[in-house]
XYZ file of C-alpha atoms in Angstrom:
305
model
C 0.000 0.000 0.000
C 1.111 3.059 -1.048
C 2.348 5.491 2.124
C 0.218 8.413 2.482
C 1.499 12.223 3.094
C 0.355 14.432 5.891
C -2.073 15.921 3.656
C -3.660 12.318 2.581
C -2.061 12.534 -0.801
C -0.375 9.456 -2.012
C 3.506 9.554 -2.046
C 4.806 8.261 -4.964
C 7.119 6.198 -5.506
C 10.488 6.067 -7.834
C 11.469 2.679 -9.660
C 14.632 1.011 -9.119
C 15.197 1.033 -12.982
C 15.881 4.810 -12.840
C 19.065 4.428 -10.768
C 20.042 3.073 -14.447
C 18.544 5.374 -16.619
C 19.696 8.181 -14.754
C 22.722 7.316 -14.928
C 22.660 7.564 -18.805
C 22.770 11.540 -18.600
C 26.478 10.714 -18.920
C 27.394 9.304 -21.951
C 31.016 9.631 -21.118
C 32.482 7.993 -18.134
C 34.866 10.500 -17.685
C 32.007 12.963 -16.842
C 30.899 10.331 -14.312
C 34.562 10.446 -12.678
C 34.214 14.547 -12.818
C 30.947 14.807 -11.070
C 32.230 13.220 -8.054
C 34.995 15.717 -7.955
C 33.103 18.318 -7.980
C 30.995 16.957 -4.862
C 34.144 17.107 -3.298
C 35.808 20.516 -4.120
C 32.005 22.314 -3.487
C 31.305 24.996 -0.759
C 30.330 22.525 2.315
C 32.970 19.954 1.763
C 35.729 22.205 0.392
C 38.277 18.919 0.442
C 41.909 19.646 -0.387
C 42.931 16.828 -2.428
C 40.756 13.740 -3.439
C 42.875 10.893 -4.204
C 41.505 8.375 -6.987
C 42.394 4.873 -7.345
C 41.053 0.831 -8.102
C 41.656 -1.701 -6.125
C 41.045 -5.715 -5.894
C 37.994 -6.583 -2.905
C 36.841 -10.088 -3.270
C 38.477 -10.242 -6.709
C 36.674 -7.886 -7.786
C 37.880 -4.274 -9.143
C 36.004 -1.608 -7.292
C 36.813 2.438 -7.878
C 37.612 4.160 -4.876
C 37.506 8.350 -4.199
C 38.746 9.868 -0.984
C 38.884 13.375 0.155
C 39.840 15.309 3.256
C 36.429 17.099 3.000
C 34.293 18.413 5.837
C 32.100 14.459 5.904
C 28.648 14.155 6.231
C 26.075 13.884 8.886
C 23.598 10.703 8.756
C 21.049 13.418 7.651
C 23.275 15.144 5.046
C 24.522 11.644 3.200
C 20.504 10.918 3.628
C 20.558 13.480 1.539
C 22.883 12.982 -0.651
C 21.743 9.334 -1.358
C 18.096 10.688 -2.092
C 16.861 13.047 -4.995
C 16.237 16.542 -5.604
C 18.056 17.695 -2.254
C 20.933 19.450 -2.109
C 22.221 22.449 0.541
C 24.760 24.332 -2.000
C 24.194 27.843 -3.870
C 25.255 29.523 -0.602
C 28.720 30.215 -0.724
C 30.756 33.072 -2.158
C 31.109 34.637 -5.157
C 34.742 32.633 -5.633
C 33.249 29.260 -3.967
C 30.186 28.851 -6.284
C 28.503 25.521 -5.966
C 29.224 23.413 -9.536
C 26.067 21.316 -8.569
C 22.807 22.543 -7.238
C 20.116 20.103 -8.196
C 20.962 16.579 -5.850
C 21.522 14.778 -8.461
C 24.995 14.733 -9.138
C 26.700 11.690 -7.116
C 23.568 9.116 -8.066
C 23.900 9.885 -12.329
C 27.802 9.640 -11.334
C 28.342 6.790 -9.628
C 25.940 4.614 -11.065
C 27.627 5.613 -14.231
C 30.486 3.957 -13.453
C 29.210 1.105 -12.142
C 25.982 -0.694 -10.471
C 26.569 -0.426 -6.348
C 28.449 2.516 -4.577
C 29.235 2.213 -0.636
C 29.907 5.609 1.256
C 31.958 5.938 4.474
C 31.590 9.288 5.646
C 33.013 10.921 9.607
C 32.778 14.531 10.355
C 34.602 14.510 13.413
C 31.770 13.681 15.777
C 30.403 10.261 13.842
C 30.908 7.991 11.005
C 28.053 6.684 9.009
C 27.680 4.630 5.874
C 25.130 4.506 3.078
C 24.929 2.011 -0.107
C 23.484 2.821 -2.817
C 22.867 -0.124 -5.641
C 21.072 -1.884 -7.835
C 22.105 -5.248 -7.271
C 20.450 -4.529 -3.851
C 17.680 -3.327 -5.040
C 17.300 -6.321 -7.379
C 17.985 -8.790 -4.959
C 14.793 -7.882 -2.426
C 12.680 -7.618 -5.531
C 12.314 -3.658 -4.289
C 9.428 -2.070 -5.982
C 10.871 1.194 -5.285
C 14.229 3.024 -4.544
C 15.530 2.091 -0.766
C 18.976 3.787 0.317
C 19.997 2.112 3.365
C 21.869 3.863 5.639
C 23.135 2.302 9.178
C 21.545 -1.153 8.109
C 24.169 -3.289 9.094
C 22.556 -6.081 8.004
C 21.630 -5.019 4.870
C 25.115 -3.534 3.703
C 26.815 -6.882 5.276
C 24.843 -9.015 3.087
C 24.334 -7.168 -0.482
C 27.467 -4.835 -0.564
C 31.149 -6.160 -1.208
C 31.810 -5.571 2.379
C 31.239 -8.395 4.697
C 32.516 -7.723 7.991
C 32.023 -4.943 10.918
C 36.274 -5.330 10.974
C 36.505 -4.022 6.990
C 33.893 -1.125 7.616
C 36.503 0.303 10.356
C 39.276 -0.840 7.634
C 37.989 1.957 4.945
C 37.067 4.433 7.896
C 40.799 4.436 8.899
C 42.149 4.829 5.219
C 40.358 8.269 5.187
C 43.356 10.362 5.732
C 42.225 12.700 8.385
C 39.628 13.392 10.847
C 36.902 14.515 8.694
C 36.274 13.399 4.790
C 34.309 10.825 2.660
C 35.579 7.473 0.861
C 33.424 6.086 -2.139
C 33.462 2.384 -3.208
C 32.162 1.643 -6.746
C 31.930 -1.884 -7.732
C 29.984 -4.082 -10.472
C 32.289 -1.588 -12.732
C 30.215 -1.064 -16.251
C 31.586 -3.012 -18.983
C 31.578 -2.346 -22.504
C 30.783 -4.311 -25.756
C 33.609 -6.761 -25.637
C 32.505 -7.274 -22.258
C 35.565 -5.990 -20.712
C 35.723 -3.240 -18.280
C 34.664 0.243 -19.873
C 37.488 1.645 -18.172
C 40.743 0.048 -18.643
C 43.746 0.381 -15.939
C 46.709 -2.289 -17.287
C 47.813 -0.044 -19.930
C 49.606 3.033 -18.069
C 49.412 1.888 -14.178
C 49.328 5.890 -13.196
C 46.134 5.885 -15.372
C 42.607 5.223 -16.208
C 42.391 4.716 -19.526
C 39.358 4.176 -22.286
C 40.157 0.911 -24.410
C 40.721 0.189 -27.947
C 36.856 -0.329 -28.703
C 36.141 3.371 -27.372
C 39.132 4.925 -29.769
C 37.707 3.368 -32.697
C 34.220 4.451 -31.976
C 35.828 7.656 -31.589
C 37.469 8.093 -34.837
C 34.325 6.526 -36.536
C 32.248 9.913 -35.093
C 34.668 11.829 -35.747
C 34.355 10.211 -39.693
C 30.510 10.853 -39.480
C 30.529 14.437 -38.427
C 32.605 15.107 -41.768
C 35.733 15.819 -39.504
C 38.076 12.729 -40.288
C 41.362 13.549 -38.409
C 44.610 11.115 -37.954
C 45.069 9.014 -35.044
C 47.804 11.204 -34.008
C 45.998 14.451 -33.495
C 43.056 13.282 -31.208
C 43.688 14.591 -27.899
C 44.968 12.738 -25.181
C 41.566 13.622 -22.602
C 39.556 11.285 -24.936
C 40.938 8.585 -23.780
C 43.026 8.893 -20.707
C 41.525 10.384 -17.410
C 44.758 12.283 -16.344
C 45.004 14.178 -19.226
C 41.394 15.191 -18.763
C 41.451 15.999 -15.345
C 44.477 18.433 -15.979
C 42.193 20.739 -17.880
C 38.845 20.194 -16.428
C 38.879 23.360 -14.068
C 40.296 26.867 -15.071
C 40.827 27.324 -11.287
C 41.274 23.828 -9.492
C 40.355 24.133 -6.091
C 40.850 20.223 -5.473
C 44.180 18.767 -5.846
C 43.674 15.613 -8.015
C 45.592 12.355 -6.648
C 45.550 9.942 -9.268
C 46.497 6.255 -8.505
C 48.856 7.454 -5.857
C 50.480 10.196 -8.483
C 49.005 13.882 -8.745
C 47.704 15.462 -11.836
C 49.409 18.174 -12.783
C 46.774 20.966 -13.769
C 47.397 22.958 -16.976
C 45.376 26.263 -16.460
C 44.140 26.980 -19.903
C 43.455 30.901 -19.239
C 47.227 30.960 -18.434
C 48.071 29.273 -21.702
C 46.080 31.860 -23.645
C 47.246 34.989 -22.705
C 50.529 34.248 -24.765
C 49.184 35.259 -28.123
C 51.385 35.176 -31.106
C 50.640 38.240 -34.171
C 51.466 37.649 -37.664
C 51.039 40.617 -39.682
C 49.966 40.293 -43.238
C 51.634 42.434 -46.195
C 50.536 41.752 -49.399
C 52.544 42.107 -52.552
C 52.385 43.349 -55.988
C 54.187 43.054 -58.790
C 54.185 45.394 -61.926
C 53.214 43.256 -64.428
C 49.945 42.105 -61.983
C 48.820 46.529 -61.252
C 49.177 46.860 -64.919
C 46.994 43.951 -65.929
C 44.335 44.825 -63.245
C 44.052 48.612 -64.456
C 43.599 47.495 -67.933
C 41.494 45.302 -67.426
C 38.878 47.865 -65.478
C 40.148 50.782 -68.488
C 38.621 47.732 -71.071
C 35.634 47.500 -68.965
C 34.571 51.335 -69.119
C 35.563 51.656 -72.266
C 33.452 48.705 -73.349
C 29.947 50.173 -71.639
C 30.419 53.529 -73.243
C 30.432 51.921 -76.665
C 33.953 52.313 -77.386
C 36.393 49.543 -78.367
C 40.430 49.749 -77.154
């Protein structure tokens, strides 16, 4: 039965399907990776650095993101975990929010893959949240549940299994206060391979081969056909798009344990070189050209040369 509202107006209700199709609003996974760094570097959390990584639980790859942010509250990573909510818009003129419409870590993280766990500790608590599909799928959910503090629920659908590895990811926040994010169930691509590959460059995330050819083929189809060599580098690997993502970082980037190194484009621009243009004549050309207009004139007043 559907619950009821103070007012007696049904509630409704939001399918567990949407967690997916939401997700689609990125159709690049490095916008995924993005929108979780800007959670981090927003007025409210203000985190330093945010270090990036993958690592092997249960033999299976799961993302990881950790900041030294402010953390969350149990009501704030409520929050955060739900839809349409969101506290930012009120900082200064130089802190801006990026994202102001709740939505950003849920099309983000189930982006990159199907179940994200959250550790979060503000100095006074530490609280945990899972968010995912398999979850959802497994209790046959009708509609979208976010469990938060259900021990038993995150100890039997999550990749964690024990009270001992929750404490385990608290510690390996780096300081008092900040947030770690686990991804696993990573989305795979047509080959059925991991959508992001990490063997190639191991200070790297990197797209594979089947995303560079599907590349080049749009580039083809938009009438733009350019050699292999001259497509940029932040198509296909992650630290070369997160060192020109923000003209003004305020998050230092820690990529599988090496920083990225920004490149601020507005620096780059101010070098401008000038090439002035002279054109030149030669007699022969001037001498053509006014006989040529003398023939013309001539011509329309009936006369012949």
């Amino acid at each position: 039965m559907a619950r009821l509202s103070e007012q007696g107006i049904r509630l409704s209700s939001m399918s567990p399907s949407f967690l997916n199709s939401n997700s689609t609003s990125h159709t690049w996974p490095f916008s995924a990776v993005a929108e979780l760094i800007d959670n981090a570097s927003d007025p409210g959390v203000c985190a330093k650095q945010i270090w990036i990584d993958v690592v092997k639980i249960d033999d299976q790859l799961c993302l990881t993101f950790t900041d030294n942010g402010s953390g969350m509250t149990p009501n704030k990573l409520h929050k955060m975990l739900s839809f349409g909510f969101t506290e930012k818009g009120s900082g200064k003129a130089s802190q801006q929010a990026i994202g102001l419409y709740g939505n950003g870590f849920k099309s983000g993280s189930m982006r990159l893959g199907r179940d994200a766990l959250i550790f979060t500790k503000n100095g006074g608590c530490q609280t945990v949240g899972l968010l995912s599909q398999t979850y959802l799928q497994n209790i046959k959910a009708q509609a979208v549940i976010v469990p938060i503090a259900s021990l038993a629920a995150i100890l039997q659908h999550s990749i964690i299994k024990s009270q001992e590895e929750i404490l385990t990811h608290f510690d390996s926040i780096p300081s008092k206060k900040g947030t770690k994010i686990l991804i696993w169930n990573i989305r795979r691509a047509k080959d059925g391979k991991t959508e992001i590959e990490f063997d190639t460059d191991s200070s790297d995330f990197r797209l594979p081969e089947i995303h560079f050819e599907e590349l080049k083929q749009g580039l083809r189809n938009n009438g733009s056909p350019r050699p292999e060599q001259n497509i940029p580098d932040m198509y296909y690997s992650l630290r070369a798009y997160l060192s020109i993502l923000y003209l003004k970082p305020r998050t230092q980037v820690i990529l599988r344990g090496k920083k990225v190194l920004a490149k601020l484009v507005s620096k780059s621009l101010t070098h401008i070189e000038h090439d002035v243009y002279k054109p030149q004549f030669s007699v022969s050309l001037c001498f053509l050209h006014i006989y040529s207009q003398t023939k013309q004139k001539s011509e329309a007043l009936g006369f012949t040369c």
